[in-house]
CSV table of C-alpha atoms in Angstrom, one decimal:
chain,number,residue,atom,x,y,z
N,110,MET,CA,-6.5,-2.7,23.0
N,111,PRO,CA,-4.8,-3.1,19.6
N,112,LEU,CA,-1.1,-2.2,19.3
N,113,LEU,CA,-1.0,1.0,17.2
N,114,ILE,CA,2.1,1.4,15.1
N,115,SER,CA,1.0,4.9,14.0
N,116,PRO,CA,-1.9,7.1,15.0
N,117,HIS,CA,-4.5,5.3,12.7
N,118,PHE,CA,-3.0,1.9,11.9
N,119,SER,CA,-2.6,-1.1,14.2
N,120,LEU,CA,-0.3,-4.1,13.9
N,121,ALA,CA,-3.4,-6.4,13.9
N,122,GLU,CA,-4.9,-4.8,10.7
N,123,LEU,CA,-1.5,-4.8,9.0
N,124,THR,CA,-1.0,-8.5,9.7
N,125,ARG,CA,-4.6,-9.8,9.2
N,126,THR,CA,-5.0,-12.8,6.9
N,127,SER,CA,-7.9,-14.9,5.7
N,128,THR,CA,-5.7,-18.0,6.0
N,129,ASP,CA,-5.1,-19.9,9.2
N,130,LEU,CA,-1.4,-19.7,8.7
N,131,PRO,CA,1.0,-17.9,11.1
N,132,ASN,CA,1.6,-14.3,10.1
N,133,GLU,CA,3.8,-12.7,12.7
N,134,PRO,CA,6.4,-10.2,11.5
N,135,ASP,CA,9.9,-10.2,13.0
N,136,ALA,CA,11.4,-7.0,14.5
N,137,SER,CA,12.8,-5.9,11.1
N,138,ALA,CA,9.4,-6.3,9.3
N,139,ARG,CA,7.7,-4.4,12.2
N,140,ARG,CA,10.1,-1.5,11.7
N,141,ARG,CA,9.3,-1.4,8.0
N,142,LEU,CA,5.6,-1.6,8.7
N,143,ALA,CA,6.0,1.5,11.0
N,144,LEU,CA,7.9,3.3,8.2
N,145,LEU,CA,5.2,2.3,5.7
N,146,CYS,CA,2.6,3.8,8.0
N,147,VAL,CA,4.5,7.0,8.8
N,148,GLU,CA,5.8,7.7,5.2
N,149,VAL,CA,2.8,6.4,3.1
N,150,LEU,CA,-0.4,5.4,4.9
N,151,GLU,CA,-0.7,8.3,7.3
N,152,PRO,CA,0.0,10.9,4.6
N,153,LEU,CA,-2.5,9.2,2.3
N,154,ARG,CA,-5.1,9.4,5.0
N,155,GLU,CA,-4.4,13.1,5.3
N,156,LEU,CA,-4.4,13.6,1.5
N,157,TRP,CA,-7.7,11.7,1.2
N,158,GLY,CA,-9.5,13.9,3.8
N,159,ASP,CA,-8.6,12.1,7.0
N,160,GLY,CA,-11.1,9.3,6.3
N,161,PRO,CA,-10.6,5.6,7.1
N,162,ILE,CA,-8.4,3.5,4.8
N,163,LYS,CA,-9.2,-0.2,4.8
N,164,VAL,CA,-6.1,-2.4,4.7
N,165,ASN,CA,-6.8,-5.6,2.7
N,166,SER,CA,-3.3,-7.0,3.1
N,167,GLY,CA,-0.2,-5.7,4.7
N,168,TYR,CA,2.6,-7.9,6.0
N,169,ARG,CA,2.6,-11.5,4.7
N,170,SER,CA,4.7,-14.4,6.0
N,171,ALA,CA,6.2,-16.6,3.3
N,172,GLU,CA,3.5,-19.2,3.9
N,173,VAL,CA,0.7,-16.7,3.7
N,174,ASN,CA,2.1,-15.2,0.5
N,175,GLU,CA,2.4,-18.5,-1.2
N,176,ALA,CA,-1.1,-19.6,-0.1
N,177,ILE,CA,-2.7,-16.5,-1.7
N,178,GLY,CA,-0.5,-16.6,-4.8
N,179,GLY,CA,1.6,-13.5,-4.0
N,180,ALA,CA,4.7,-12.6,-6.0
N,181,LYS,CA,7.8,-14.4,-4.8
N,182,GLY,CA,9.7,-11.1,-4.2
N,183,SER,CA,6.7,-9.2,-2.9
N,184,GLN,CA,7.4,-6.3,-0.6
N,185,HIS,CA,4.6,-7.6,1.6
N,186,LEU,CA,7.1,-10.3,2.8
N,187,ARG,CA,9.3,-7.5,4.3
N,188,GLY,CA,6.5,-5.3,5.7
N,189,GLU,CA,7.1,-2.7,3.0
N,190,ALA,CA,3.7,-2.8,1.2
N,191,ALA,CA,-0.1,-2.8,1.8
N,192,ASP,CA,-3.1,-3.3,-0.4
N,193,ILE,CA,-5.6,-0.7,0.6
N,194,VAL,CA,-9.1,0.7,-0.2
N,195,PRO,CA,-9.5,4.5,0.0
N,196,PRO,CA,-12.2,6.1,2.2
N,197,PRO,CA,-15.7,5.4,0.9
N,198,TYR,CA,-16.3,8.9,-0.5
N,199,TYR,CA,-13.5,8.3,-3.1
N,200,SER,CA,-13.3,5.7,-5.8
N,201,ALA,CA,-9.9,4.2,-6.2
N,202,GLU,CA,-9.6,6.2,-9.5
N,203,GLN,CA,-10.3,9.5,-7.7
N,204,ALA,CA,-7.9,8.6,-4.9
N,205,MET,CA,-5.2,7.7,-7.3
N,206,MET,CA,-5.6,11.0,-9.2
N,207,LEU,CA,-5.1,12.9,-5.9
N,208,LEU,CA,-2.0,10.8,-5.2
N,209,GLU,CA,-0.7,11.6,-8.7
N,210,GLY,CA,-1.0,15.3,-8.0
N,211,ALA,CA,0.7,15.0,-4.6
N,212,VAL,CA,3.6,13.0,-6.2
N,213,TRP,CA,4.0,15.7,-8.9
N,214,ARG,CA,4.2,18.3,-6.1
N,215,GLY,CA,7.1,16.4,-4.5
N,216,GLU,CA,5.1,14.9,-1.7
N,217,PHE,CA,5.5,11.2,-0.7
N,218,PRO,CA,9.2,11.2,-1.0
N,219,ALA,CA,9.5,7.6,0.2
N,220,LEU,CA,6.8,6.1,-2.0
N,221,GLY,CA,8.0,3.0,-3.8
N,222,GLN,CA,4.9,2.2,-5.9
N,223,ALA,CA,1.2,2.9,-6.1
N,224,ILE,CA,-0.6,0.4,-8.3
N,225,ILE,CA,-4.3,0.7,-9.0
N,226,TYR,CA,-6.2,-2.5,-9.8
N,227,LYS,CA,-9.4,-3.0,-11.6
N,228,SER,CA,-11.0,-4.5,-8.5
N,229,GLY,CA,-10.8,-1.1,-6.8
N,230,PHE,CA,-7.8,-1.4,-4.4
N,231,ILE,CA,-4.5,0.3,-4.5
N,232,HIS,CA,-1.2,-1.4,-3.7
N,233,VAL,CA,1.2,1.0,-2.0
N,234,SER,CA,4.8,0.5,-0.9
N,235,VAL,CA,7.6,2.3,0.8
N,236,ASP,CA,11.1,2.3,-0.7
N,237,LEU,CA,14.1,2.2,1.6
N,238,ALA,CA,16.5,3.1,-1.1
N,239,ASP,CA,18.3,6.4,-1.4
N,240,LYS,CA,16.2,7.2,-4.5
N,241,PRO,CA,12.6,5.8,-4.1
N,242,ARG,CA,11.0,4.8,-7.3
N,243,ARG,CA,7.8,6.9,-6.8
N,244,GLN,CA,6.1,4.8,-9.5
N,245,LEU,CA,2.4,5.2,-10.3
N,246,LEU,CA,1.1,2.3,-12.2
N,247,ARG,CA,-2.1,0.7,-13.4
N,248,SER,CA,-2.6,-3.1,-13.5
N,249,GLU,CA,-4.8,-4.9,-16.0
N,250,ALA,CA,-5.3,-7.7,-13.4
N,251,ALA,CA,-8.7,-7.9,-11.8
N,252,GLY,CA,-7.3,-8.4,-8.4
N,253,GLY,CA,-4.3,-9.7,-6.5
N,254,SER,CA,-0.8,-9.3,-7.9
N,255,GLY,CA,0.0,-9.3,-11.5
N,256,GLY,CA,0.0,-7.2,-14.6
N,257,PRO,CA,0.5,-6.3,-17.2
N,258,TYR,CA,1.4,-2.9,-15.6
N,259,HIS,CA,1.3,0.4,-17.4
N,260,PRO,CA,2.2,3.9,-16.2
N,261,TYR,CA,-0.7,5.4,-14.4
N,262,LYS,CA,-2.6,8.0,-16.5
N,263,ALA,CA,-5.8,9.5,-15.1
N,264,ASP,CA,-7.5,9.6,-18.5
N,265,LYS,CA,-8.0,5.8,-18.7
């Protein structure tokens, strides 16, 4: 039975990697993953109709992050970010528009960033600062990390 760190997300899915490299978070990163689940992923699941969210990438060890070409200061290294695909009945664009409305209404108070990529996934993070960024961005990159980044606008 997988170790659940929130009602719908397991440690295994948040640490899965396509590499053969070790990817075991320490206690601090596990706490941050739990916060990411409670403050961002579970509320997103509810916002998007309680359907399954696929986690492409969550926590990354330094070795995994380097192997896949992740950003050197990536929040994935600390367990504060996940790259996700919304439930199958929403496109990434539709899911992002719903998130935009929720952020405008004051929901998702701990959201750091939500970045939509051309390849159809959304990077989300939790901010541990007193004033989370709550940034909604669009990346011109086809996949993975990278920009250029622009403020998210639903009309694109």
